[in-house]
CSV table of C-alpha atoms in Angstrom, one decimal:
chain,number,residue,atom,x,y,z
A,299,UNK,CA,-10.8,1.4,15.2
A,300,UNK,CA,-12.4,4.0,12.9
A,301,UNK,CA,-9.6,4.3,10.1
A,302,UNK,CA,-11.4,7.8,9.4
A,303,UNK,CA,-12.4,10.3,11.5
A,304,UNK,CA,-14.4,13.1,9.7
A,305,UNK,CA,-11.5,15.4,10.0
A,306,UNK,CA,-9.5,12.8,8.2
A,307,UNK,CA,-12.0,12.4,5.6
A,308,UNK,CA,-12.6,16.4,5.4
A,309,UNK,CA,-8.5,16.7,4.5
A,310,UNK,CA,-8.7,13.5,1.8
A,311,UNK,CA,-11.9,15.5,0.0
A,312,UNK,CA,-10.3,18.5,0.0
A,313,UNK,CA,-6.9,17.1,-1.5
A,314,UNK,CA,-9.0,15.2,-4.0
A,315,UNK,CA,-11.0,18.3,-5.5
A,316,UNK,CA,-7.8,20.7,-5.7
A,317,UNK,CA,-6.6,18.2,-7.7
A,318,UNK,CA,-9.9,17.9,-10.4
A,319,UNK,CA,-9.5,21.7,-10.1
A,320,UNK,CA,-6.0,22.2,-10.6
A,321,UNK,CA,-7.3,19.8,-14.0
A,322,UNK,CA,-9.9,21.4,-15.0
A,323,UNK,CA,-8.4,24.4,-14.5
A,324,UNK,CA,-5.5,23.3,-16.4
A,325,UNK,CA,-2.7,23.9,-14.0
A,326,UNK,CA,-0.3,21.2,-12.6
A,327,UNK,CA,-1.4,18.8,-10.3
A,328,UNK,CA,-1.0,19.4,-6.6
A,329,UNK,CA,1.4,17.2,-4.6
A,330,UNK,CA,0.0,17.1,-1.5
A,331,UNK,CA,1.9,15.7,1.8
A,332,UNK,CA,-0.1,12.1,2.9
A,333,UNK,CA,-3.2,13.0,5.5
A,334,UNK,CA,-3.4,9.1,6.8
A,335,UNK,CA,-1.1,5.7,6.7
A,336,UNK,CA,-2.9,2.4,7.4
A,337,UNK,CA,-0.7,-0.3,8.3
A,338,UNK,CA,-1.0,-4.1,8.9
A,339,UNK,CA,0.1,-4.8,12.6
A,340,UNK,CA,0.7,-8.3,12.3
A,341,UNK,CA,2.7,-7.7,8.7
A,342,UNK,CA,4.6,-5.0,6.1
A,343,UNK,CA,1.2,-3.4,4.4
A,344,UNK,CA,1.2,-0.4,4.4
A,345,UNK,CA,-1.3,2.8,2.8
A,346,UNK,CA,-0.6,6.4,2.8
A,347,UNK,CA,-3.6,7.9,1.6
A,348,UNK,CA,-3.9,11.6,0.0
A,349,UNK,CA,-7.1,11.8,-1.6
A,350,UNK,CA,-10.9,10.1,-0.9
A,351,UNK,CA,-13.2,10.2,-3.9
A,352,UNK,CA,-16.6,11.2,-3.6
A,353,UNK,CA,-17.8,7.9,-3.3
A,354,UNK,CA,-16.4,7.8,0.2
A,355,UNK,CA,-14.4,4.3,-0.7
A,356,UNK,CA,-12.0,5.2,-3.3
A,357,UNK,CA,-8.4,6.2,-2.0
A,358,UNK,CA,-5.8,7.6,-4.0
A,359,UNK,CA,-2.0,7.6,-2.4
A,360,UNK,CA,1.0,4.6,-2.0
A,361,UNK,CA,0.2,1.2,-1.5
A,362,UNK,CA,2.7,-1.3,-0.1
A,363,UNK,CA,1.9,-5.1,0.1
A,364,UNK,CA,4.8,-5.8,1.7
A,365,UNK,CA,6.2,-7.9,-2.1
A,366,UNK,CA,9.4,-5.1,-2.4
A,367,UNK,CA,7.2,-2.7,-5.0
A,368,UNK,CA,5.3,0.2,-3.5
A,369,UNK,CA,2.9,2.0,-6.1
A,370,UNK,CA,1.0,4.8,-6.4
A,371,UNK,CA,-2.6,4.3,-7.0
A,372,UNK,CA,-6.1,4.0,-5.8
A,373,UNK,CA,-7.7,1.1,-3.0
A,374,UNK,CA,-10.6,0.4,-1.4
A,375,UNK,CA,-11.2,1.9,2.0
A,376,UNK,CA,-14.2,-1.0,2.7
A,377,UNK,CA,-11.4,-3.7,1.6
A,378,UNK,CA,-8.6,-2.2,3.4
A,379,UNK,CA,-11.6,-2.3,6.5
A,380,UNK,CA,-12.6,-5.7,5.9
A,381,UNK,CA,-9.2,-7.5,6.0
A,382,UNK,CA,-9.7,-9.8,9.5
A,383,UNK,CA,-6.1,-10.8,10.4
A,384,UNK,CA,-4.7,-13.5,13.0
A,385,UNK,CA,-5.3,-13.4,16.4
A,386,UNK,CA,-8.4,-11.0,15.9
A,387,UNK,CA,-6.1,-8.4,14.6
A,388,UNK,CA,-7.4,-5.7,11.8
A,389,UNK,CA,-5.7,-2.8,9.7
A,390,UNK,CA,-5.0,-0.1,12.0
A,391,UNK,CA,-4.3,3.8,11.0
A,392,UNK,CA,-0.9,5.3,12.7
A,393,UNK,CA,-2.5,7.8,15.7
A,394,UNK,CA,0.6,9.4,15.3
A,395,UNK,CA,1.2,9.8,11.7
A,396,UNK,CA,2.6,13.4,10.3
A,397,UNK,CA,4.6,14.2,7.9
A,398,UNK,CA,6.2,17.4,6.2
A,399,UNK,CA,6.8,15.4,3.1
A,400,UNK,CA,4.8,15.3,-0.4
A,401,UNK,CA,3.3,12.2,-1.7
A,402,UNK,CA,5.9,12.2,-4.6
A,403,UNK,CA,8.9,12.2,-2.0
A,404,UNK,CA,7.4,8.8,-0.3
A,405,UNK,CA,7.0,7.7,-3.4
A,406,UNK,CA,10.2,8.0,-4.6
A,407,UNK,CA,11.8,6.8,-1.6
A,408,UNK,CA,9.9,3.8,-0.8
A,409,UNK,CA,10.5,2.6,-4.5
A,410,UNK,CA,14.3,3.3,-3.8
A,411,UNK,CA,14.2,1.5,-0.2
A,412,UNK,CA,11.9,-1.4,-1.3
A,413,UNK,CA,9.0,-0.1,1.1
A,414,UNK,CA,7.2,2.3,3.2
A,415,UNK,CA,8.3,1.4,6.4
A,416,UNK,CA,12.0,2.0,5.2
A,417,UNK,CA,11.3,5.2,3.1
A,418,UNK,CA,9.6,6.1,7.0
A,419,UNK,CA,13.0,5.8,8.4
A,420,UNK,CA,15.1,7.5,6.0
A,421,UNK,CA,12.3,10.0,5.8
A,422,UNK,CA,12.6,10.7,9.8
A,423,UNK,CA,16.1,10.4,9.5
A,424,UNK,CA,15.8,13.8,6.4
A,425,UNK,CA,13.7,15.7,8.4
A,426,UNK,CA,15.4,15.5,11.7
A,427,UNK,CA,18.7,16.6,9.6
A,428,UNK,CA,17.1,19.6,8.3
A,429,UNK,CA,16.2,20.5,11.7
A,430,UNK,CA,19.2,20.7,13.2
A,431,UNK,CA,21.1,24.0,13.4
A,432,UNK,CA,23.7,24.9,11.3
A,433,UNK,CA,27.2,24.2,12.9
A,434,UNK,CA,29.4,27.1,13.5
């Protein structure tokens, strides 16, 4: 599987220089919503990327081991590709990921709920709330 398509990799650049504008520029930092999650189908590892530096490796967004301690910060897109997992398995990227939330929001919740894939529940569970109707 490619873990990014062009498109993916256009949104990641893009994220990463409105950031080193917003510094240079010396305005806050954006807080952009996550543009891919990588995942470990055979265990909890999970990678919510916001950002690809121009070296075309360097990711910036939460990484989850799986240990209880998700953490903002940069990995390797050629490690994260090079992992070889049992039964043939390799990292995968989530065709379906989308989210309306920023990066500081997963963040927050997956250090509060002890991972990703429980700050994805409780983040499904938020935005399907706020989609519903008001009751009369």
């Amino acid at each position: 599987m490619i873990l990014l398509t062009p498109d993916l990799r256009y949104a990641l650049r893009a994220n990463a220089i409105n950031r080193l504008a917003a510094l240079r520029d010396d305005k806050p930092e954006p807080d952009p919503v996550p543009v891919v999650k990588l995942f470990n189908p055979a265990g909890a590892a999970t990678w919510l990327a916001t950002e690809l530096d121009d070296d075309e490796d360097t990711l910036f967004g939460l990484a989850d081991l799986g240990f209880g301690c998700p953490e903002l910060g940069s990995f390797s897109l050629s490690e994260i590709a090079s992992v070889r997992l049992p039964f043939g398995l390799r990292i995968e990227r989530d065709l379906d990921f989308a989210t309306p939330f920023p990066l500081s929001r997963w963040a927050e919740t997956a250090r509060r709920a002890g991972s990703i894939i429980w700050a994805e529940q409780l983040l499904r569970r938020a935005a399907a709330h706020q989609l519903r109707p008001p009751k009369s």
